[in-house]
Amino acid sequence: MVKKGKKVTVIGAGNVGATVAFILAMNGMCHHVVLRDRNTEIAKGKALDMSQAANAARSHTIVSVAEDASGMAGSDVVVITAGSPRLPGMSRDDLLMINAEITKEVVQDVKKYAPDSIIIMVSNPLDVMTYVALKESGFPKERVVGMAGILDSARMAHFIFEKVGYGSGQIRASVMGGHGDDMVPLPKFSTVAGVPLTDILSEKEICEVVERTKHGGAEIVGYLKTGSAYYAPAKSTAIMVEAILKDTKQIHPCAVYLDGHYGHSDVVSGVPVALGANGVEKLFEMTLNDDQKERFEKSVGSVRSMIDVLKDKNFFG
């Protein structure tokens, strides 16, 4: 059997989706990137632009457009960024029903045309959309993963750098829990060049970093006015795609289905997992202190309440 080149489909060619595709094309991470968007013309324009950039970069990656869902056939990974963006003044919950319907529709296509793929969810509210994708696809829980923890950790790392002023690129920040105001930053597991954060910053400074991290997305929305962040979310997504395609088994915080882990079931939340060719290869249970346990409970609870809203409206049939 001839081994085929790797193929990644990105559904939603807005800022985040297009930037994910661009990073993959520039890195030569896969043989083929397919863009799929409701506006085919925009997707075609972006794909053409990226294909030319790939040639400038001497990358072997081909970027094309799926005019209909069958174009995603044979994908190893499907990245879903489709959804209504969060506008200023809009809560993540406002997005819930709109994006749940979009996710349901998109995932039915994935199930039909790319049944062996791994789904990476990026649409907000992230943890709930990952749950919707898992339920609607019927895929094993290892093959539906949400992107949030890498982004939140990167935001926290940057804010640590702003406080410390050195060690850029050597800062490892760690967060878990839901993506949003209920995320659980873990200073105990955060380091600057291997030195624990608690040895470098005061408790007050760490609290300031944590607060700013929680509202990191909203801060950017506030500046941009007409949209939300996309460079860091796209890079964080590309890191997950790379871990899967290269089967690195590297550990990243990702939104996954909990089945008794940390004492929670039938819910999605961000926890550290090893990512590889099968998706989630292993889920790690860290020892949390009482405060972190309490925050994690609260975070899981807010995701569960949104899942309950969908269940109450008979969304899952």
CSV table of C-alpha atoms in Angstrom, one decimal:
chain,number,residue,atom,x,y,z
A,1,MET,CA,0.0,0.0,0.0
A,2,VAL,CA,1.3,3.4,-0.9
A,3,LYS,CA,1.4,5.7,2.1
A,4,LYS,CA,-0.5,8.9,1.4
A,5,GLY,CA,0.7,12.4,2.3
A,6,LYS,CA,-1.0,14.0,5.3
A,7,LYS,CA,-4.1,16.0,4.7
A,8,VAL,CA,-5.7,18.6,7.0
A,9,THR,CA,-9.1,20.2,6.4
A,10,VAL,CA,-9.8,23.6,8.0
A,11,ILE,CA,-13.5,24.4,8.2
A,12,GLY,CA,-14.1,28.1,8.5
A,13,ALA,CA,-11.7,30.4,6.5
A,14,GLY,CA,-12.1,33.4,8.8
A,15,ASN,CA,-9.1,34.9,10.6
A,16,VAL,CA,-8.4,31.9,12.8
A,17,GLY,CA,-9.0,29.2,10.2
A,18,ALA,CA,-7.0,31.0,7.5
A,19,THR,CA,-4.1,31.7,9.8
A,20,VAL,CA,-4.0,28.0,10.9
A,21,ALA,CA,-3.9,27.0,7.2
A,22,PHE,CA,-1.2,29.6,6.5
A,23,ILE,CA,1.0,28.3,9.4
A,24,LEU,CA,0.6,24.7,8.3
A,25,ALA,CA,1.4,25.7,4.7
A,26,MET,CA,4.5,27.7,5.7
A,27,ASN,CA,5.8,24.9,8.0
A,28,GLY,CA,5.3,22.2,5.3
A,29,MET,CA,3.5,20.3,8.1
A,30,CYS,CA,1.3,18.3,5.7
A,31,HIS,CA,1.1,17.6,2.0
A,32,HIS,CA,-2.4,19.1,1.5
A,33,VAL,CA,-4.4,21.8,3.3
A,34,VAL,CA,-8.0,22.1,2.3
A,35,LEU,CA,-10.1,25.2,3.2
A,36,ARG,CA,-13.8,24.9,3.5
A,37,ASP,CA,-16.1,27.9,4.1
A,38,ARG,CA,-19.6,29.0,3.4
A,39,ASN,CA,-18.2,31.8,1.3
A,40,THR,CA,-16.4,29.7,-1.3
A,41,GLU,CA,-15.0,32.8,-3.2
A,42,ILE,CA,-13.2,34.1,-0.1
A,43,ALA,CA,-11.8,30.6,0.6
A,44,LYS,CA,-10.6,30.4,-3.0
A,45,GLY,CA,-8.9,33.8,-2.8
A,46,LYS,CA,-7.2,32.9,0.5
A,47,ALA,CA,-6.1,29.4,-0.8
A,48,LEU,CA,-4.6,31.0,-3.9
A,49,ASP,CA,-2.7,33.6,-1.9
A,50,MET,CA,-1.4,30.9,0.5
A,51,SER,CA,-0.4,28.6,-2.4
A,52,GLN,CA,1.7,31.4,-3.8
A,53,ALA,CA,3.2,32.0,-0.3
A,54,ALA,CA,4.0,28.3,-0.1
A,55,ASN,CA,5.9,28.6,-3.3
A,56,ALA,CA,7.8,31.6,-2.0
A,57,ALA,CA,8.7,29.6,1.1
A,58,ARG,CA,9.7,26.6,-1.1
A,59,SER,CA,7.1,24.6,0.9
A,60,HIS,CA,5.6,21.4,-0.7
A,61,THR,CA,2.2,22.0,0.8
A,62,ILE,CA,-0.7,22.4,-1.6
A,63,VAL,CA,-3.6,24.6,-0.4
A,64,SER,CA,-7.0,24.0,-2.1
A,65,VAL,CA,-10.7,24.6,-1.5
A,66,ALA,CA,-13.4,22.1,-0.8
A,67,GLU,CA,-16.4,23.4,-2.8
A,68,ASP,CA,-18.5,20.8,-1.2
A,69,ALA,CA,-18.1,18.6,1.9
A,70,SER,CA,-16.8,15.6,-0.1
A,71,GLY,CA,-13.5,17.6,-0.6
A,72,MET,CA,-12.5,16.7,3.0
A,73,ALA,CA,-12.4,13.0,2.3
A,74,GLY,CA,-9.2,11.3,3.5
A,75,SER,CA,-8.3,14.0,6.0
A,76,ASP,CA,-6.1,13.0,8.9
A,77,VAL,CA,-7.1,16.0,10.9
A,78,VAL,CA,-10.2,18.3,10.6
A,79,VAL,CA,-9.9,21.7,12.3
A,80,ILE,CA,-13.3,23.3,13.0
A,81,THR,CA,-13.2,27.1,13.4
A,82,ALA,CA,-16.6,27.8,11.9
A,83,GLY,CA,-19.0,29.8,14.0
A,84,SER,CA,-20.2,33.3,14.7
A,85,PRO,CA,-17.4,35.4,16.3
A,86,ARG,CA,-17.8,36.9,19.7
A,87,LEU,CA,-18.5,40.6,19.4
A,88,PRO,CA,-18.0,43.2,22.1
A,89,GLY,CA,-20.6,43.0,24.8
A,90,MET,CA,-21.5,39.4,23.7
A,91,SER,CA,-21.1,36.7,26.4
A,92,ARG,CA,-19.8,33.3,25.4
A,93,ASP,CA,-23.3,32.0,26.3
A,94,ASP,CA,-24.9,34.2,23.7
A,95,LEU,CA,-22.9,32.3,21.2
A,96,LEU,CA,-24.1,29.0,22.5
A,97,MET,CA,-27.1,28.1,20.4
A,98,ILE,CA,-25.8,29.8,17.2
A,99,ASN,CA,-22.5,27.9,17.3
A,100,ALA,CA,-24.0,24.6,18.5
A,101,GLU,CA,-26.2,24.5,15.3
A,102,ILE,CA,-23.2,25.4,13.1
A,103,THR,CA,-21.1,22.7,14.8
A,104,LYS,CA,-23.8,20.1,14.5
A,105,GLU,CA,-24.1,20.7,10.7
A,106,VAL,CA,-20.3,20.7,10.1
A,107,VAL,CA,-19.7,17.6,12.2
A,108,GLN,CA,-22.3,15.6,10.3
A,109,ASP,CA,-20.2,16.3,7.1
A,110,VAL,CA,-17.0,15.2,8.9
A,111,LYS,CA,-18.6,12.0,10.1
A,112,LYS,CA,-19.8,11.3,6.5
A,113,TYR,CA,-16.6,12.2,4.5
A,114,ALA,CA,-13.7,11.9,7.0
A,115,PRO,CA,-14.8,9.2,9.5
A,116,ASP,CA,-11.2,8.3,10.5
A,117,SER,CA,-10.1,11.9,11.1
A,118,ILE,CA,-9.2,13.6,14.4
A,119,ILE,CA,-11.3,16.7,15.1
A,120,ILE,CA,-9.8,19.7,16.7
A,121,MET,CA,-12.5,22.1,17.9
A,122,VAL,CA,-11.7,25.9,18.0
A,123,SER,CA,-15.1,27.5,17.9
A,124,ASN,CA,-16.5,29.1,21.1
A,125,PRO,CA,-17.8,28.4,23.7
A,126,LEU,CA,-15.0,26.0,23.3
A,127,ASP,CA,-15.6,23.3,25.9
A,128,VAL,CA,-19.3,23.0,25.0
A,129,MET,CA,-18.6,22.9,21.2
A,130,THR,CA,-16.1,20.1,21.8
A,131,TYR,CA,-18.9,18.2,23.7
A,132,VAL,CA,-21.3,18.8,20.8
A,133,ALA,CA,-18.7,17.6,18.2
A,134,LEU,CA,-18.1,14.5,20.3
A,135,LYS,CA,-21.8,13.7,20.6
A,136,GLU,CA,-22.8,14.5,17.0
A,137,SER,CA,-19.9,12.6,15.5
A,138,GLY,CA,-20.1,9.5,17.6
A,139,PHE,CA,-16.2,9.4,17.4
A,140,PRO,CA,-14.2,7.8,20.2
A,141,LYS,CA,-13.5,10.5,22.9
A,142,GLU,CA,-9.7,10.3,22.0
A,143,ARG,CA,-10.4,11.7,18.5
A,144,VAL,CA,-12.3,14.9,19.5
A,145,VAL,CA,-10.0,17.5,21.2
A,146,GLY,CA,-10.6,21.2,21.9
A,147,MET,CA,-8.0,23.9,21.6
A,148,ALA,CA,-7.8,26.2,24.6
A,149,GLY,CA,-5.2,25.3,27.1
A,150,ILE,CA,-2.2,25.9,24.8
A,151,LEU,CA,-3.6,29.4,24.0
A,152,ASP,CA,-4.4,30.2,27.7
A,153,SER,CA,-0.9,29.0,28.7
A,154,ALA,CA,0.7,31.1,26.0
A,155,ARG,CA,-1.2,34.2,27.2
A,156,MET,CA,-0.2,33.5,30.8
A,157,ALA,CA,3.4,33.0,29.7
A,158,HIS,CA,3.4,36.4,28.0
A,159,PHE,CA,1.9,38.2,31.0
A,160,ILE,CA,4.6,36.5,33.2
A,161,PHE,CA,7.2,37.8,30.8
A,162,GLU,CA,5.8,41.3,31.1
A,163,LYS,CA,6.1,41.1,34.9
A,164,VAL,CA,9.6,39.5,35.0
A,165,GLY,CA,11.2,41.2,31.9
A,166,TYR,CA,13.4,38.3,31.0
A,167,GLY,CA,13.3,34.6,30.0
A,168,SER,CA,11.1,35.1,26.9
A,169,GLY,CA,10.6,31.8,25.2
A,170,GLN,CA,11.7,29.9,28.3
A,171,ILE,CA,8.5,30.5,30.3
A,172,ARG,CA,6.3,27.5,30.7
A,173,ALA,CA,2.9,28.4,32.1
A,174,SER,CA,0.2,25.9,32.9
A,175,VAL,CA,-3.6,26.2,33.0
A,176,MET,CA,-6.5,23.8,33.2
A,177,GLY,CA,-10.3,23.9,33.3
A,178,GLY,CA,-12.7,25.6,30.9
A,179,HIS,CA,-11.7,28.3,28.3
A,180,GLY,CA,-13.0,31.6,29.6
A,181,ASP,CA,-13.3,33.4,32.9
A,182,ASP,CA,-13.4,30.1,34.8
A,183,MET,CA,-10.0,28.8,33.7
A,184,VAL,CA,-7.7,27.5,36.4
A,185,PRO,CA,-4.1,28.8,36.1
A,186,LEU,CA,-1.6,26.6,37.9
A,187,PRO,CA,1.3,28.8,39.2
A,188,LYS,CA,2.7,25.7,41.0
A,189,PHE,CA,3.3,24.1,37.6
A,190,SER,CA,4.5,27.3,35.9
A,191,THR,CA,8.3,28.0,35.5
A,192,VAL,CA,10.7,30.5,34.0
A,193,ALA,CA,13.7,28.5,32.6
A,194,GLY,CA,12.9,25.8,35.1
A,195,VAL,CA,12.6,28.1,38.2
A,196,PRO,CA,9.2,27.9,39.8
A,197,LEU,CA,7.1,31.0,39.3
A,198,THR,CA,6.5,31.2,43.1
A,199,ASP,CA,10.2,31.8,43.5
A,200,ILE,CA,10.2,34.7,41.1
A,201,LEU,CA,6.9,36.6,41.6
A,202,SER,CA,5.1,37.6,44.7
A,203,GLU,CA,1.6,36.2,45.4
A,204,LYS,CA,0.1,39.5,44.5
A,205,GLU,CA,2.0,39.6,41.2
A,206,ILE,CA,0.9,36.0,40.4
A,207,CYS,CA,-2.7,37.0,41.1
A,208,GLU,CA,-2.4,39.9,38.7
A,209,VAL,CA,-1.0,37.6,36.0
A,210,VAL,CA,-3.8,35.1,36.7
A,211,GLU,CA,-6.6,37.7,36.4
A,212,ARG,CA,-5.2,39.1,33.2
A,213,THR,CA,-4.9,35.6,31.7
A,214,LYS,CA,-8.5,34.9,32.4
A,215,HIS,CA,-9.6,38.0,30.5
A,216,GLY,CA,-6.8,37.7,27.9
A,217,GLY,CA,-9.2,37.2,25.0
A,218,ALA,CA,-11.6,40.0,26.1
A,219,GLU,CA,-8.7,42.4,26.3
A,220,ILE,CA,-7.8,41.8,22.6
A,221,VAL,CA,-11.5,42.1,21.6
A,222,GLY,CA,-11.6,45.5,23.4
A,223,TYR,CA,-8.7,46.8,21.3
A,224,LEU,CA,-9.8,45.3,17.9
A,225,LYS,CA,-13.4,46.3,18.3
A,226,THR,CA,-14.6,44.3,15.3
A,227,GLY,CA,-13.3,40.8,16.1
A,228,SER,CA,-11.2,38.7,18.3
A,229,ALA,CA,-7.7,37.3,18.6
A,230,TYR,CA,-6.4,35.0,15.8
A,231,TYR,CA,-2.6,34.8,15.7
A,232,ALA,CA,-2.1,33.1,19.1
A,233,PRO,CA,-5.2,30.9,18.7
A,234,ALA,CA,-4.1,29.8,15.2
A,235,LYS,CA,-0.5,29.0,16.3
A,236,SER,CA,-1.9,27.1,19.3
A,237,THR,CA,-4.1,25.0,17.0
A,238,ALA,CA,-1.2,24.4,14.6
A,239,ILE,CA,0.9,23.1,17.5
A,240,MET,CA,-1.9,20.5,18.2
A,241,VAL,CA,-2.0,19.5,14.5
A,242,GLU,CA,1.7,19.0,14.4
A,243,ALA,CA,1.7,16.8,17.5
A,244,ILE,CA,-0.9,14.6,15.9
A,245,LEU,CA,0.6,14.4,12.4
A,246,LYS,CA,4.2,13.8,13.8
A,247,ASP,CA,2.9,11.5,16.6
A,248,THR,CA,5.1,13.4,19.1
A,249,LYS,CA,3.1,12.3,22.2
A,250,GLN,CA,4.0,15.7,23.6
A,251,ILE,CA,1.9,16.9,26.6
A,252,HIS,CA,-0.4,19.9,26.1
A,253,PRO,CA,-3.4,21.1,28.0
A,254,CYS,CA,-6.4,20.4,25.8
A,255,ALA,CA,-10.2,20.3,26.2
A,256,VAL,CA,-11.3,16.7,26.3
A,257,TYR,CA,-14.1,14.5,27.5
A,258,LEU,CA,-13.8,13.5,31.1
A,259,ASP,CA,-15.0,10.0,32.0
A,260,GLY,CA,-14.4,9.8,35.7
A,261,HIS,CA,-11.2,11.8,35.6
A,262,TYR,CA,-10.7,14.4,38.4
A,263,GLY,CA,-14.1,13.1,39.7
A,264,HIS,CA,-16.1,14.4,36.7
A,265,SER,CA,-18.0,12.5,34.0
A,266,ASP,CA,-20.0,13.4,30.8
A,267,VAL,CA,-18.4,16.8,30.5
A,268,VAL,CA,-15.5,18.5,28.6
A,269,SER,CA,-12.7,20.4,30.3
A,270,GLY,CA,-9.1,21.3,29.8
A,271,VAL,CA,-6.6,18.9,31.3
A,272,PRO,CA,-3.0,17.9,30.3
A,273,VAL,CA,-2.9,15.2,27.7
A,274,ALA,CA,-0.3,13.5,25.4
A,275,LEU,CA,-1.2,14.2,21.8
A,276,GLY,CA,-0.2,11.7,19.1
A,277,ALA,CA,-1.4,9.9,16.0
A,278,ASN,CA,-4.5,8.5,17.8
A,279,GLY,CA,-5.4,11.9,19.2
A,280,VAL,CA,-5.4,11.8,23.0
A,281,GLU,CA,-2.9,9.1,23.8
A,282,LYS,CA,-3.0,9.6,27.5
A,283,LEU,CA,-4.8,11.9,30.0
A,284,PHE,CA,-2.9,13.0,33.1
A,285,GLU,CA,-4.4,13.6,36.5
A,286,MET,CA,-2.5,16.1,38.4
A,287,THR,CA,-2.6,16.6,42.2
A,288,LEU,CA,-4.5,19.8,42.9
A,289,ASN,CA,-4.6,21.7,46.1
A,290,ASP,CA,-8.0,22.6,47.7
A,291,ASP,CA,-8.2,26.0,46.0
A,292,GLN,CA,-7.4,24.6,42.6
A,293,LYS,CA,-9.9,21.7,43.1
A,294,GLU,CA,-12.6,24.3,44.0
A,295,ARG,CA,-11.8,26.4,40.9
A,296,PHE,CA,-11.8,23.3,38.7
A,297,GLU,CA,-15.2,22.3,40.1
A,298,LYS,CA,-16.5,25.7,39.3
A,299,SER,CA,-15.1,25.7,35.8
A,300,VAL,CA,-16.6,22.2,35.1
A,301,GLY,CA,-19.9,23.4,36.6
A,302,SER,CA,-20.2,26.3,34.2
A,303,VAL,CA,-19.5,24.1,31.2
A,304,ARG,CA,-22.1,21.6,32.5
A,305,SER,CA,-24.7,24.3,32.9
A,306,MET,CA,-24.3,25.2,29.2
A,307,ILE,CA,-24.5,21.5,28.2
A,308,ASP,CA,-27.7,21.4,30.3
A,309,VAL,CA,-29.2,24.4,28.4
A,310,LEU,CA,-28.7,22.4,25.1
A,311,LYS,CA,-30.2,19.3,26.7
A,312,ASP,CA,-33.2,21.3,27.9
A,313,LYS,CA,-33.8,22.5,24.4
A,314,ASN,CA,-33.6,18.9,23.1
A,315,PHE,CA,-30.6,19.9,21.0
A,316,PHE,CA,-29.2,16.3,21.1
A,317,GLY,CA,-32.6,14.9,20.0
